[in-house]
XYZ file of C-alpha atoms in Angstrom:
233
model
C -2.391 50.343 -31.582
C -2.629 47.139 -29.591
C -5.553 46.699 -27.142
C -4.531 44.915 -23.956
C -7.506 44.950 -21.588
C -10.545 46.954 -20.517
C -11.589 48.444 -17.198
C -14.708 46.284 -16.782
C -14.393 43.738 -13.984
C -15.693 40.263 -14.843
C -17.583 38.319 -12.165
C -16.903 34.924 -13.717
C -13.986 33.351 -15.542
C -14.542 33.559 -19.345
C -13.990 29.852 -19.987
C -15.796 29.840 -23.346
C -13.633 32.692 -24.567
C -10.533 30.748 -23.527
C -11.780 27.677 -25.388
C -12.548 29.673 -28.539
C -9.060 31.190 -28.505
C -7.518 27.774 -27.903
C -9.447 26.110 -30.733
C -8.518 28.864 -33.174
C -4.856 28.566 -32.236
C -4.934 24.761 -32.502
C -6.537 24.879 -35.961
C -3.995 27.453 -37.152
C -1.108 25.289 -35.936
C -2.662 22.415 -37.869
C -2.785 24.660 -40.930
C 0.928 25.390 -40.569
C 1.672 21.682 -40.450
C -0.462 21.143 -43.566
C 1.333 23.964 -45.360
C 4.665 22.242 -44.822
C 3.253 18.904 -45.992
C 1.490 20.400 -49.027
C -2.057 19.633 -47.915
C -3.229 23.104 -46.866
C -4.937 23.921 -50.155
C -7.033 20.744 -50.009
C -7.953 21.369 -46.362
C -9.059 24.987 -46.857
C -10.953 24.256 -50.069
C -12.685 21.329 -48.381
C -13.719 23.095 -45.168
C -13.663 26.790 -46.075
C -16.839 28.549 -47.171
C -17.117 28.505 -50.983
C -20.392 30.197 -52.011
C -20.452 28.704 -55.538
C -20.393 25.153 -54.193
C -23.241 25.771 -51.761
C -25.440 27.677 -54.226
C -24.728 25.138 -56.984
C -25.614 22.190 -54.752
C -28.837 23.867 -53.595
C -29.817 24.594 -57.201
C -29.249 20.963 -58.216
C -31.145 19.658 -55.192
C -34.205 21.893 -55.499
C -34.595 22.648 -59.182
C -33.160 19.526 -60.805
C -34.389 17.047 -58.179
C -30.891 15.649 -57.757
C -31.008 13.613 -54.552
C -27.216 13.186 -54.497
C -26.855 16.965 -54.360
C -28.386 16.944 -50.876
C -25.264 15.230 -49.592
C -23.184 18.106 -50.931
C -25.621 20.641 -49.461
C -25.226 19.089 -46.007
C -21.457 18.687 -46.330
C -20.873 22.205 -47.630
C -23.374 23.551 -45.121
C -20.992 22.494 -42.349
C -18.414 24.827 -43.881
C -20.506 27.754 -42.612
C -19.447 26.596 -39.146
C -15.935 25.269 -39.757
C -14.798 28.305 -41.784
C -15.099 30.446 -38.643
C -12.121 28.625 -37.125
C -9.808 28.726 -40.169
C -7.489 31.675 -40.831
C -5.364 32.598 -43.810
C -2.487 34.589 -42.311
C -0.570 35.259 -39.117
C -1.829 38.838 -39.015
C -5.454 37.736 -39.411
C -5.426 35.276 -36.533
C -3.361 37.547 -34.257
C -5.640 40.528 -34.895
C -8.811 38.491 -34.446
C -7.725 36.745 -31.268
C -6.418 39.948 -29.712
C -9.848 41.553 -30.118
C -11.514 38.348 -28.921
C -9.303 38.338 -25.810
C -10.020 41.966 -24.893
C -13.701 42.292 -25.784
C -14.972 38.713 -25.710
C -14.455 38.097 -22.006
C -16.670 41.025 -21.037
C -19.428 40.064 -23.482
C -19.320 36.496 -22.118
C -19.655 37.903 -18.612
C -22.792 39.777 -19.691
C -24.439 36.992 -21.677
C -23.348 33.941 -19.715
C -21.319 31.027 -21.037
C -23.935 29.194 -23.100
C -25.548 32.255 -24.630
C -22.144 33.719 -25.470
C -21.104 30.584 -27.348
C -24.404 30.570 -29.227
C -23.995 34.263 -30.037
C -20.472 33.743 -31.393
C -21.382 30.775 -33.577
C -24.705 32.212 -34.754
C -23.045 35.473 -35.800
C -20.364 33.632 -37.761
C -22.873 31.352 -39.509
C -25.311 34.181 -40.245
C -22.601 36.258 -41.893
C -21.540 33.222 -43.917
C -25.106 32.795 -45.184
C -25.238 36.460 -46.164
C -21.957 36.117 -48.033
C -23.332 33.157 -49.993
C -26.479 35.108 -50.885
C -24.498 38.227 -51.812
C -22.022 36.482 -54.124
C -23.327 32.974 -54.970
C -20.897 32.455 -57.872
C -17.724 33.082 -55.845
C -15.284 30.154 -56.061
C -12.672 31.505 -53.623
C -12.866 30.194 -50.021
C -13.990 32.651 -47.355
C -12.447 31.929 -43.959
C -11.829 33.565 -40.596
C -13.616 34.577 -37.421
C -13.755 38.221 -38.519
C -17.545 38.411 -38.716
C -18.143 36.735 -35.360
C -15.603 38.948 -33.605
C -17.039 42.054 -35.275
C -20.384 41.071 -33.723
C -18.717 40.803 -30.305
C -17.152 44.237 -30.778
C -20.536 45.687 -31.770
C -22.201 44.168 -28.697
C -19.435 45.461 -26.407
C -19.524 49.021 -27.724
C -23.328 49.117 -27.508
C -23.143 48.111 -23.843
C -20.017 50.053 -22.839
C -19.402 52.843 -25.379
C -17.335 54.873 -22.895
C -15.302 52.020 -21.433
C -11.569 52.656 -21.401
C -9.347 50.213 -23.251
C -5.745 49.909 -22.074
C -3.691 50.207 -25.242
C -0.046 50.031 -26.235
C 1.120 52.375 -28.980
C 4.336 50.949 -30.465
C 6.687 53.582 -31.888
C 9.655 51.728 -33.413
C 11.487 50.774 -30.188
C 9.208 52.574 -27.707
C 5.905 51.247 -26.367
C 3.666 53.969 -25.003
C 0.733 52.927 -22.758
C -2.441 54.936 -23.357
C -6.183 54.640 -22.737
C -8.680 54.845 -25.589
C -12.492 54.768 -25.543
C -14.065 51.509 -26.681
C -15.932 53.309 -29.467
C -12.624 54.141 -31.134
C -11.961 50.453 -31.782
C -14.859 50.236 -34.221
C -12.779 52.319 -36.616
C -9.519 50.584 -35.780
C -11.108 47.166 -36.341
C -11.756 48.005 -39.988
C -8.460 49.836 -40.421
C -6.450 46.816 -39.331
C -8.089 44.672 -42.022
C -5.722 46.377 -44.468
C -2.830 44.518 -42.824
C -4.379 41.046 -42.814
C -2.354 40.024 -45.856
C 0.858 40.147 -43.808
C 2.196 36.668 -43.155
C -0.272 35.005 -45.527
C -0.179 31.238 -45.811
C 0.280 29.624 -49.207
C -3.217 28.361 -50.008
C -3.520 27.085 -53.583
C -4.973 27.453 -56.093
C -6.214 31.074 -55.702
C -5.848 32.012 -52.043
C -8.708 33.086 -49.777
C -11.017 35.994 -48.939
C -10.677 37.687 -52.320
C -14.079 39.351 -52.304
C -15.649 42.638 -51.283
C -18.393 40.809 -49.383
C -15.834 39.990 -46.669
C -15.707 43.654 -45.622
C -19.466 44.137 -45.758
C -19.954 40.907 -43.848
C -17.989 42.426 -40.994
C -20.098 45.581 -41.130
C -23.155 43.351 -40.833
C -21.547 41.510 -37.933
C -20.841 44.756 -36.105
C -24.407 45.998 -36.601
C -25.996 42.670 -35.685
C -23.964 42.483 -32.481
C -24.982 46.015 -31.525
C -28.634 45.268 -32.353
C -28.596 42.085 -30.269
C -27.200 43.894 -27.232
C -29.693 46.747 -27.683
C -32.622 44.308 -27.773
C -31.263 42.486 -24.730
C -31.689 45.663 -22.715
């Protein structure tokens, strides 16, 4: 099931949403170029979120009074932000950006441009912090905008639970247009995660997102987005 648009009219053009989609696409195209040149593994392991590196650097800085470790803490801390814009497969970026396109524009219209950008980035960083705390010894990079977009979906459904989402249901060679309630897409969001391995990029040495905290991070994102929109009322 492919969401196309909703029935909520936006008063302003969602420029921040357009920029977020554009940046994600640009970074993914850069990843493809790096994959062909053999540098993708270095790029993802340098800028993806690796909990073991952050927790190890913090331990050395605080408990062993290693001043040099603070440089690593700051450097790896930026990965909480940069990892939001890196994706590991064609299916992951297509699924994420499709949801961002449909639901993000309406949330931006509600929050305003600046607050929407802050909401998106804060949700992504917060979920990254939780993932580090939940599995501090993990050495596999965690990447993707999944958590931030889950927060947008949670905020949208809290505000418009009965909104109708124009959807295309592909059946082999037929494409059937239907309308589905926004609430349904909470379940479909998690169901589609099962397909995010399709079209995976070759990211040595061990790939990405091989952890159960990725799923629970998205649950947290969904709940935090819903809670934020509820408090905004």
